[in-house]
Amino acid sequence: MKNTEITEEQRNTLGLYIKLMRATNMVTGRIHNHLKVDNLTVSQFAVLEALYHLGPLSQGELVEKILKSNANLTTVVDSLEKKQLVRRDRPESDRRRIVVHLTDAGESLIARVFPRHAEVVEKELAFLKSDEKNMLASILRRFKAEVQ
């Protein structure tokens, strides 16, 4: 289909989508660049951050929190376990369930990395005024409402 075969509304919406994806990719790359210092991937950071703020979680709960597939999460947790940043437990009450916990080393690392992350995010989005951040947050919440 050629560009001339779509409606003006479709053309505008496609342009908006491209701008949204470019902005997301650009800001994500710049924000997560600081994780290289601690040899962390974005997914590893996401798992550590979720456990830091929410406490021990099952792998299923982590999948929902960090928006990764179960297979991908297993790989991420495996790598964090090898680095001795997390440990897995199977509760006696439900041996099918695997709960992931931060180790002391994991908690120490994320306690050091997270404040830096918050500063980087704040700096990267500083060009937005407070009311613009609120407006954008409101618009983005509508995505979740529309999908459900």
CSV table of C-alpha atoms in Angstrom, one decimal:
chain,number,residue,atom,x,y,z
A,1,MET,CA,0.0,0.0,0.0
A,2,LYS,CA,1.5,3.3,-1.0
A,3,ASN,CA,1.4,6.3,1.3
A,4,THR,CA,-1.2,8.0,-1.0
A,5,GLU,CA,-3.6,5.1,-0.4
A,6,ILE,CA,-4.2,5.8,3.3
A,7,THR,CA,-6.4,8.4,4.9
A,8,GLU,CA,-5.0,11.7,6.3
A,9,GLU,CA,-6.0,10.4,9.8
A,10,GLN,CA,-4.0,7.2,9.2
A,11,ARG,CA,-1.0,9.1,8.0
A,12,ASN,CA,-1.1,11.4,11.0
A,13,THR,CA,-1.6,8.4,13.4
A,14,LEU,CA,1.3,6.6,11.8
A,15,GLY,CA,3.5,9.7,12.1
A,16,LEU,CA,2.6,10.0,15.8
A,17,TYR,CA,3.4,6.3,16.4
A,18,ILE,CA,6.8,6.7,14.7
A,19,LYS,CA,7.5,9.8,16.9
A,20,LEU,CA,6.4,7.9,20.0
A,21,MET,CA,8.7,4.9,19.2
A,22,ARG,CA,11.7,7.1,18.4
A,23,ALA,CA,11.3,9.1,21.6
A,24,THR,CA,10.9,5.9,23.6
A,25,ASN,CA,14.0,4.3,22.1
A,26,MET,CA,16.1,7.4,22.4
A,27,VAL,CA,15.2,8.2,26.1
A,28,THR,CA,15.4,4.5,27.1
A,29,GLY,CA,18.9,4.2,25.6
A,30,ARG,CA,20.1,7.4,27.3
A,31,ILE,CA,18.5,6.6,30.7
A,32,HIS,CA,19.8,3.0,30.9
A,33,ASN,CA,23.3,3.8,29.7
A,34,HIS,CA,24.5,4.3,33.3
A,35,LEU,CA,23.7,0.6,34.1
A,36,LYS,CA,26.8,-0.4,32.1
A,37,VAL,CA,29.0,0.9,35.0
A,38,ASP,CA,27.6,-1.9,37.2
A,39,ASN,CA,27.5,-4.6,34.4
A,40,LEU,CA,23.7,-4.7,34.4
A,41,THR,CA,21.3,-5.1,31.6
A,42,VAL,CA,18.0,-3.3,31.5
A,43,SER,CA,16.1,-6.5,32.4
A,44,GLN,CA,18.4,-7.3,35.2
A,45,PHE,CA,18.0,-3.8,36.6
A,46,ALA,CA,14.2,-4.2,36.3
A,47,VAL,CA,14.2,-7.4,38.3
A,48,LEU,CA,16.4,-6.0,41.0
A,49,GLU,CA,14.3,-2.8,41.2
A,50,ALA,CA,11.1,-4.8,41.5
A,51,LEU,CA,12.4,-7.0,44.3
A,52,TYR,CA,13.9,-3.9,46.0
A,53,HIS,CA,10.6,-2.1,46.1
A,54,LEU,CA,8.1,-4.9,46.3
A,55,GLY,CA,10.0,-7.6,48.2
A,56,PRO,CA,10.3,-11.3,47.2
A,57,LEU,CA,8.1,-12.1,44.1
A,58,SER,CA,7.3,-15.3,42.3
A,59,GLN,CA,8.7,-15.6,38.8
A,60,GLY,CA,5.1,-15.2,37.5
A,61,GLU,CA,4.7,-11.9,39.4
A,62,LEU,CA,8.0,-10.7,38.1
A,63,VAL,CA,6.9,-11.4,34.5
A,64,GLU,CA,3.9,-9.1,35.0
A,65,LYS,CA,6.0,-6.4,36.7
A,66,ILE,CA,8.8,-6.2,34.2
A,67,LEU,CA,6.8,-7.1,31.0
A,68,LYS,CA,9.1,-9.9,29.8
A,69,SER,CA,8.3,-13.4,28.7
A,70,ASN,CA,8.6,-16.2,31.2
A,71,ALA,CA,11.5,-17.8,29.2
A,72,ASN,CA,13.3,-14.4,29.0
A,73,LEU,CA,12.8,-13.9,32.8
A,74,THR,CA,14.3,-17.3,33.6
A,75,THR,CA,17.4,-16.3,31.6
A,76,VAL,CA,17.6,-13.0,33.5
A,77,VAL,CA,17.1,-14.5,36.9
A,78,ASP,CA,19.7,-17.2,36.0
A,79,SER,CA,22.3,-14.5,35.3
A,80,LEU,CA,21.4,-12.6,38.5
A,81,GLU,CA,21.7,-15.8,40.5
A,82,LYS,CA,25.2,-16.5,38.9
A,83,LYS,CA,26.2,-13.0,40.0
A,84,GLN,CA,24.8,-13.9,43.5
A,85,LEU,CA,22.5,-11.0,43.4
A,86,VAL,CA,19.3,-13.0,43.8
A,87,ARG,CA,18.3,-16.5,45.1
A,88,ARG,CA,15.3,-18.7,44.3
A,89,ASP,CA,13.2,-20.6,46.8
A,90,ARG,CA,10.4,-23.1,46.5
A,91,PRO,CA,8.0,-22.6,49.4
A,92,GLU,CA,7.0,-25.8,51.2
A,93,SER,CA,3.3,-24.8,50.8
A,94,ASP,CA,3.5,-24.8,47.0
A,95,ARG,CA,6.5,-26.6,45.5
A,96,ARG,CA,5.5,-25.5,41.9
A,97,ARG,CA,6.0,-21.9,42.8
A,98,ILE,CA,9.5,-20.3,42.6
A,99,VAL,CA,10.0,-17.1,44.7
A,100,VAL,CA,12.9,-14.8,43.9
A,101,HIS,CA,14.6,-12.9,46.7
A,102,LEU,CA,17.4,-10.3,46.7
A,103,THR,CA,20.6,-11.4,48.4
A,104,ASP,CA,22.5,-9.0,50.6
A,105,ALA,CA,24.8,-8.3,47.6
A,106,GLY,CA,21.8,-7.7,45.4
A,107,GLU,CA,20.2,-5.3,47.9
A,108,SER,CA,23.4,-3.4,48.3
A,109,LEU,CA,23.8,-3.0,44.6
A,110,ILE,CA,20.3,-1.9,43.8
A,111,ALA,CA,20.3,0.5,46.9
A,112,ARG,CA,23.4,2.1,45.3
A,113,VAL,CA,22.2,2.1,41.6
A,114,PHE,CA,18.5,3.1,42.1
A,115,PRO,CA,19.2,6.6,43.4
A,116,ARG,CA,21.5,7.3,40.4
A,117,HIS,CA,18.8,5.9,38.1
A,118,ALA,CA,16.2,8.3,39.6
A,119,GLU,CA,18.6,11.2,39.0
A,120,VAL,CA,19.3,10.2,35.4
A,121,VAL,CA,15.5,9.9,34.7
A,122,GLU,CA,14.9,13.3,36.3
A,123,LYS,CA,17.6,14.9,34.2
A,124,GLU,CA,16.5,13.3,30.9
A,125,LEU,CA,12.9,14.5,31.4
A,126,ALA,CA,13.8,17.9,32.8
A,127,PHE,CA,12.8,19.6,29.6
A,128,LEU,CA,9.1,18.8,30.4
A,129,LYS,CA,7.3,21.1,32.8
A,130,SER,CA,5.4,19.6,35.7
A,131,ASP,CA,2.0,20.1,34.1
A,132,GLU,CA,3.3,18.5,30.8
A,133,LYS,CA,4.6,15.5,32.8
A,134,ASN,CA,1.1,15.1,34.4
A,135,MET,CA,-0.6,15.5,31.0
A,136,LEU,CA,1.6,12.9,29.4
A,137,ALA,CA,1.2,10.5,32.3
A,138,SER,CA,-2.6,10.9,32.0
A,139,ILE,CA,-2.5,10.1,28.3
A,140,LEU,CA,-0.2,7.1,28.7
A,141,ARG,CA,-2.5,5.7,31.4
A,142,ARG,CA,-5.2,5.6,28.7
A,143,PHE,CA,-3.2,3.0,26.8
A,144,LYS,CA,-3.5,0.5,29.6
A,145,ALA,CA,-7.3,1.2,29.9
A,146,GLU,CA,-7.8,0.7,26.2
A,147,VAL,CA,-5.9,-2.5,26.0
A,148,GLN,CA,-7.8,-4.2,28.9
